[in-house]
Protein backbone atom coordinates (compact mmCIF):
# COMPACT_ATOMS: atom_id res chain seq x y z
CA UNK A 1 0.00 0.00 0.00
CA UNK A 2 1.08 3.51 -0.81
CA UNK A 3 -0.17 6.33 1.43
CA UNK A 4 -2.29 9.07 -0.09
CA UNK A 5 -1.11 12.57 0.83
CA UNK A 6 -3.31 15.67 0.89
CA UNK A 7 -2.40 19.32 0.46
CA UNK A 8 -4.42 22.43 1.27
CA UNK A 9 -6.44 23.89 4.08
CA UNK A 10 -9.70 22.16 3.16
CA UNK A 11 -8.07 18.72 3.32
CA UNK A 12 -6.19 19.67 6.47
CA UNK A 13 -9.30 20.70 8.37
CA UNK A 14 -11.32 17.77 6.95
CA UNK A 15 -8.76 15.08 7.65
CA UNK A 16 -11.00 13.15 10.08
CA UNK A 17 -13.71 12.92 7.43
CA UNK A 18 -11.19 11.91 4.76
CA UNK A 19 -9.65 9.23 6.99
CA UNK A 20 -13.09 7.79 7.71
CA UNK A 21 -13.89 7.75 3.97
CA UNK A 22 -10.63 5.93 3.14
CA UNK A 23 -10.99 3.24 5.78
CA UNK A 24 -13.61 0.99 4.07
CA UNK A 25 -11.40 0.83 0.98
CA UNK A 26 -8.28 -0.02 3.00
CA UNK A 27 -6.54 3.08 1.69
CA UNK A 28 -3.83 4.54 3.87
CA UNK A 29 -3.87 8.28 4.56
CA UNK A 30 -0.47 9.95 4.47
CA UNK A 31 0.43 13.50 5.36
CA UNK A 32 -2.05 16.34 5.58
CA UNK A 33 -0.25 19.59 4.78
CA UNK A 34 -2.10 22.82 5.41
CA UNK A 35 0.47 25.20 3.91
CA UNK A 36 2.97 23.57 1.55
CA UNK A 37 4.94 26.80 1.23
CA UNK A 38 6.19 26.33 4.81
CA UNK A 39 7.94 23.09 3.84
CA UNK A 40 9.43 24.68 0.75
CA UNK A 41 10.82 27.57 2.78
CA UNK A 42 12.31 25.17 5.37
CA UNK A 43 13.97 23.11 2.63
CA UNK A 44 15.35 26.24 0.98
CA UNK A 45 16.78 27.49 4.28
CA UNK A 46 18.44 24.16 5.10
CA UNK A 47 19.77 23.16 1.69
CA UNK A 48 20.23 26.32 -0.35
CA UNK A 49 20.94 29.16 2.06
CA UNK A 50 22.84 26.96 4.54
CA UNK A 51 25.55 26.05 1.99
PDB file of N, CA and C in Angstrom:
ATOM      1  N   UNK A   1       0.830  -1.197   0.000  1.00  0.00           N
ATOM      2  CA  UNK A   1       0.000   0.000   0.000  1.00  0.00           C
ATOM      3  C   UNK A   1       0.868   1.252   0.000  1.00  0.00           C
ATOM      4  N   UNK A   2       0.410   2.222  -0.733  1.00  0.00           N
ATOM      5  CA  UNK A   2       1.084   3.510  -0.812  1.00  0.00           C
ATOM      6  C   UNK A   2       0.167   4.541  -0.161  1.00  0.00           C
ATOM      7  N   UNK A   3       0.688   5.335   0.778  1.00  0.00           N
ATOM      8  CA  UNK A   3      -0.169   6.326   1.426  1.00  0.00           C
ATOM      9  C   UNK A   3      -0.587   7.430   0.457  1.00  0.00           C
ATOM     10  N   UNK A   4      -1.762   7.964   0.706  1.00  0.00           N
ATOM     11  CA  UNK A   4      -2.288   9.072  -0.093  1.00  0.00           C
ATOM     12  C   UNK A   4      -2.104  10.346   0.721  1.00  0.00           C
ATOM     13  N   UNK A   5      -1.392  11.310   0.143  1.00  0.00           N
ATOM     14  CA  UNK A   5      -1.115  12.568   0.831  1.00  0.00           C
ATOM     15  C   UNK A   5      -2.079  13.645   0.332  1.00  0.00           C
ATOM     16  N   UNK A   6      -2.373  14.602   1.210  1.00  0.00           N
ATOM     17  CA  UNK A   6      -3.313  15.667   0.887  1.00  0.00           C
ATOM     18  C   UNK A   6      -2.691  17.020   1.193  1.00  0.00           C
ATOM     19  N   UNK A   7      -2.966  17.987   0.322  1.00  0.00           N
ATOM     20  CA  UNK A   7      -2.403  19.323   0.462  1.00  0.00           C
ATOM     21  C   UNK A   7      -3.523  20.346   0.391  1.00  0.00           C
ATOM     22  N   UNK A   8      -3.472  21.324   1.283  1.00  0.00           N
ATOM     23  CA  UNK A   8      -4.424  22.429   1.268  1.00  0.00           C
ATOM     24  C   UNK A   8      -5.217  22.498   2.554  1.00  0.00           C
ATOM     25  N   UNK A   9      -5.748  23.664   2.813  1.00  0.00           N
ATOM     26  CA  UNK A   9      -6.439  23.890   4.080  1.00  0.00           C
ATOM     27  C   UNK A   9      -7.743  23.108   4.189  1.00  0.00           C
ATOM     28  N   UNK A  10      -8.446  22.916   3.092  1.00  0.00           N
ATOM     29  CA  UNK A  10      -9.704  22.163   3.159  1.00  0.00           C
ATOM     30  C   UNK A  10      -9.422  20.726   3.566  1.00  0.00           C
ATOM     31  N   UNK A  11      -8.434  20.096   2.949  1.00  0.00           N
ATOM     32  CA  UNK A  11      -8.074  18.723   3.319  1.00  0.00           C
ATOM     33  C   UNK A  11      -7.549  18.671   4.753  1.00  0.00           C
ATOM     34  N   UNK A  12      -6.763  19.650   5.127  1.00  0.00           N
ATOM     35  CA  UNK A  12      -6.186  19.669   6.470  1.00  0.00           C
ATOM     36  C   UNK A  12      -7.274  19.711   7.542  1.00  0.00           C
ATOM     37  N   UNK A  13      -8.252  20.569   7.370  1.00  0.00           N
ATOM     38  CA  UNK A  13      -9.305  20.701   8.367  1.00  0.00           C
ATOM     39  C   UNK A  13     -10.373  19.617   8.247  1.00  0.00           C
ATOM     40  N   UNK A  14     -10.355  18.859   7.156  1.00  0.00           N
ATOM     41  CA  UNK A  14     -11.317  17.772   6.955  1.00  0.00           C
ATOM     42  C   UNK A  14     -10.664  16.400   7.077  1.00  0.00           C
ATOM     43  N   UNK A  15      -9.493  16.331   7.663  1.00  0.00           N
ATOM     44  CA  UNK A  15      -8.762  15.077   7.653  1.00  0.00           C
ATOM     45  C   UNK A  15      -9.480  13.947   8.377  1.00  0.00           C
ATOM     46  N   UNK A  16     -10.245  14.222   9.418  1.00  0.00           N
ATOM     47  CA  UNK A  16     -11.000  13.154  10.083  1.00  0.00           C
ATOM     48  C   UNK A  16     -12.035  12.551   9.144  1.00  0.00           C
ATOM     49  N   UNK A  17     -12.708  13.387   8.388  1.00  0.00           N
ATOM     50  CA  UNK A  17     -13.709  12.917   7.425  1.00  0.00           C
ATOM     51  C   UNK A  17     -13.034  12.106   6.322  1.00  0.00           C
ATOM     52  N   UNK A  18     -11.914  12.600   5.837  1.00  0.00           N
ATOM     53  CA  UNK A  18     -11.189  11.914   4.763  1.00  0.00           C
ATOM     54  C   UNK A  18     -10.689  10.559   5.248  1.00  0.00           C
ATOM     55  N   UNK A  19     -10.137  10.504   6.443  1.00  0.00           N
ATOM     56  CA  UNK A  19      -9.649   9.235   6.992  1.00  0.00           C
ATOM     57  C   UNK A  19     -10.784   8.220   7.130  1.00  0.00           C
ATOM     58  N   UNK A  20     -11.936   8.682   7.596  1.00  0.00           N
ATOM     59  CA  UNK A  20     -13.091   7.792   7.712  1.00  0.00           C
ATOM     60  C   UNK A  20     -13.548   7.288   6.350  1.00  0.00           C
ATOM     61  N   UNK A  21     -13.473   8.137   5.328  1.00  0.00           N
ATOM     62  CA  UNK A  21     -13.889   7.751   3.975  1.00  0.00           C
ATOM     63  C   UNK A  21     -12.905   6.757   3.348  1.00  0.00           C
ATOM     64  N   UNK A  22     -11.641   6.827   3.702  1.00  0.00           N
ATOM     65  CA  UNK A  22     -10.631   5.932   3.138  1.00  0.00           C
ATOM     66  C   UNK A  22     -10.655   4.547   3.769  1.00  0.00           C
ATOM     67  N   UNK A  23     -11.071   4.478   5.006  1.00  0.00           N
ATOM     68  CA  UNK A  23     -10.990   3.243   5.783  1.00  0.00           C
ATOM     69  C   UNK A  23     -11.705   2.040   5.141  1.00  0.00           C
ATOM     70  N   UNK A  24     -12.951   2.165   4.657  1.00  0.00           N
ATOM     71  CA  UNK A  24     -13.613   0.992   4.073  1.00  0.00           C
ATOM     72  C   UNK A  24     -12.902   0.429   2.842  1.00  0.00           C
ATOM     73  N   UNK A  25     -12.108   1.248   2.192  1.00  0.00           N
ATOM     74  CA  UNK A  25     -11.399   0.829   0.982  1.00  0.00           C
ATOM     75  C   UNK A  25      -9.963   0.388   1.277  1.00  0.00           C
ATOM     76  N   UNK A  26      -9.627   0.356   2.553  1.00  0.00           N
ATOM     77  CA  UNK A  26      -8.284  -0.023   2.999  1.00  0.00           C
ATOM     78  C   UNK A  26      -7.199   0.850   2.379  1.00  0.00           C
ATOM     79  N   UNK A  27      -7.509   2.116   2.203  1.00  0.00           N
ATOM     80  CA  UNK A  27      -6.543   3.083   1.694  1.00  0.00           C
ATOM     81  C   UNK A  27      -5.890   3.772   2.880  1.00  0.00           C
ATOM     82  N   UNK A  28      -4.602   3.991   2.774  1.00  0.00           N
ATOM     83  CA  UNK A  28      -3.835   4.545   3.874  1.00  0.00           C
ATOM     84  C   UNK A  28      -3.628   6.051   3.705  1.00  0.00           C
ATOM     85  N   UNK A  29      -4.128   6.847   4.662  1.00  0.00           N
ATOM     86  CA  UNK A  29      -3.866   8.284   4.563  1.00  0.00           C
ATOM     87  C   UNK A  29      -2.411   8.573   4.911  1.00  0.00           C
ATOM     88  N   UNK A  30      -1.842   9.537   4.215  1.00  0.00           N
ATOM     89  CA  UNK A  30      -0.467   9.951   4.468  1.00  0.00           C
ATOM     90  C   UNK A  30      -0.451  11.260   5.228  1.00  0.00           C
ATOM     91  N   UNK A  31       0.303  12.192   4.725  1.00  0.00           N
ATOM     92  CA  UNK A  31       0.426  13.502   5.365  1.00  0.00           C
ATOM     93  C   UNK A  31      -0.706  14.424   4.932  1.00  0.00           C
ATOM     94  N   UNK A  32      -1.097  15.280   5.858  1.00  0.00           N
ATOM     95  CA  UNK A  32      -2.052  16.341   5.577  1.00  0.00           C
ATOM     96  C   UNK A  32      -1.299  17.655   5.792  1.00  0.00           C
ATOM     97  N   UNK A  33      -1.048  18.371   4.723  1.00  0.00           N
ATOM     98  CA  UNK A  33      -0.245  19.595   4.782  1.00  0.00           C
ATOM     99  C   UNK A  33      -1.158  20.790   4.539  1.00  0.00           C
ATOM    100  N   UNK A  34      -1.243  21.647   5.537  1.00  0.00           N
ATOM    101  CA  UNK A  34      -2.102  22.820   5.406  1.00  0.00           C
ATOM    102  C   UNK A  34      -1.496  23.869   4.481  1.00  0.00           C
ATOM    103  N   UNK A  35      -0.210  24.163   4.697  1.00  0.00           N
ATOM    104  CA  UNK A  35       0.467  25.201   3.914  1.00  0.00           C
ATOM    105  C   UNK A  35       1.765  24.641   3.342  1.00  0.00           C
ATOM    106  N   UNK A  36       1.758  24.167   2.116  1.00  0.00           N
ATOM    107  CA  UNK A  36       2.966  23.568   1.549  1.00  0.00           C
ATOM    108  C   UNK A  36       4.134  24.537   1.421  1.00  0.00           C
ATOM    109  N   UNK A  37       3.863  25.816   1.356  1.00  0.00           N
ATOM    110  CA  UNK A  37       4.936  26.798   1.225  1.00  0.00           C
ATOM    111  C   UNK A  37       5.875  26.761   2.430  1.00  0.00           C
ATOM    112  N   UNK A  38       5.354  26.405   3.612  1.00  0.00           N
ATOM    113  CA  UNK A  38       6.194  26.327   4.807  1.00  0.00           C
ATOM    114  C   UNK A  38       7.289  25.277   4.637  1.00  0.00           C
ATOM    115  N   UNK A  39       6.947  24.132   4.080  1.00  0.00           N
ATOM    116  CA  UNK A  39       7.939  23.092   3.840  1.00  0.00           C
ATOM    117  C   UNK A  39       8.960  23.497   2.797  1.00  0.00           C
ATOM    118  N   UNK A  40       8.520  24.208   1.792  1.00  0.00           N
ATOM    119  CA  UNK A  40       9.426  24.679   0.746  1.00  0.00           C
ATOM    120  C   UNK A  40      10.424  25.679   1.325  1.00  0.00           C
ATOM    121  N   UNK A  41       9.949  26.573   2.155  1.00  0.00           N
ATOM    122  CA  UNK A  41      10.823  27.569   2.782  1.00  0.00           C
ATOM    123  C   UNK A  41      11.838  26.881   3.693  1.00  0.00           C
ATOM    124  N   UNK A  42      11.387  25.900   4.491  1.00  0.00           N
ATOM    125  CA  UNK A  42      12.314  25.174   5.369  1.00  0.00           C
ATOM    126  C   UNK A  42      13.393  24.465   4.568  1.00  0.00           C
ATOM    127  N   UNK A  43      12.998  23.806   3.479  1.00  0.00           N
ATOM    128  CA  UNK A  43      13.966  23.112   2.626  1.00  0.00           C
ATOM    129  C   UNK A  43      14.973  24.109   2.051  1.00  0.00           C
ATOM    130  N   UNK A  44      14.484  25.225   1.568  1.00  0.00           N
ATOM    131  CA  UNK A  44      15.353  26.243   0.980  1.00  0.00           C
ATOM    132  C   UNK A  44      16.363  26.748   2.011  1.00  0.00           C
ATOM    133  N   UNK A  45      15.891  27.001   3.216  1.00  0.00           N
ATOM    134  CA  UNK A  45      16.782  27.494   4.276  1.00  0.00           C
ATOM    135  C   UNK A  45      17.850  26.476   4.627  1.00  0.00           C
ATOM    136  N   UNK A  46      17.494  25.196   4.688  1.00  0.00           N
ATOM    137  CA  UNK A  46      18.442  24.162   5.098  1.00  0.00           C
ATOM    138  C   UNK A  46      19.412  23.785   3.998  1.00  0.00           C
ATOM    139  N   UNK A  47      18.949  23.711   2.750  1.00  0.00           N
ATOM    140  CA  UNK A  47      19.771  23.155   1.688  1.00  0.00           C
ATOM    141  C   UNK A  47      20.357  24.186   0.713  1.00  0.00           C
ATOM    142  N   UNK A  48      19.747  25.322   0.606  1.00  0.00           N
ATOM    143  CA  UNK A  48      20.232  26.321  -0.346  1.00  0.00           C
ATOM    144  C   UNK A  48      20.987  27.437   0.379  1.00  0.00           C
ATOM    145  N   UNK A  49      20.330  28.038   1.343  1.00  0.00           N
ATOM    146  CA  UNK A  49      20.938  29.158   2.062  1.00  0.00           C
ATOM    147  C   UNK A  49      22.041  28.665   2.990  1.00  0.00           C
ATOM    148  N   UNK A  50      21.881  27.471   3.573  1.00  0.00           N
ATOM    149  CA  UNK A  50      22.840  26.958   4.539  1.00  0.00           C
ATOM    150  C   UNK A  50      24.160  26.505   3.933  1.00  0.00           C
ATOM    151  N   UNK A  51      24.310  26.518   2.616  1.00  0.00           N
ATOM    152  CA  UNK A  51      25.552  26.053   1.994  1.00  0.00           C
ATOM    153  C   UNK A  51      26.639  27.086   2.045  1.00  0.00           C
TER     154      UNK A  51
END
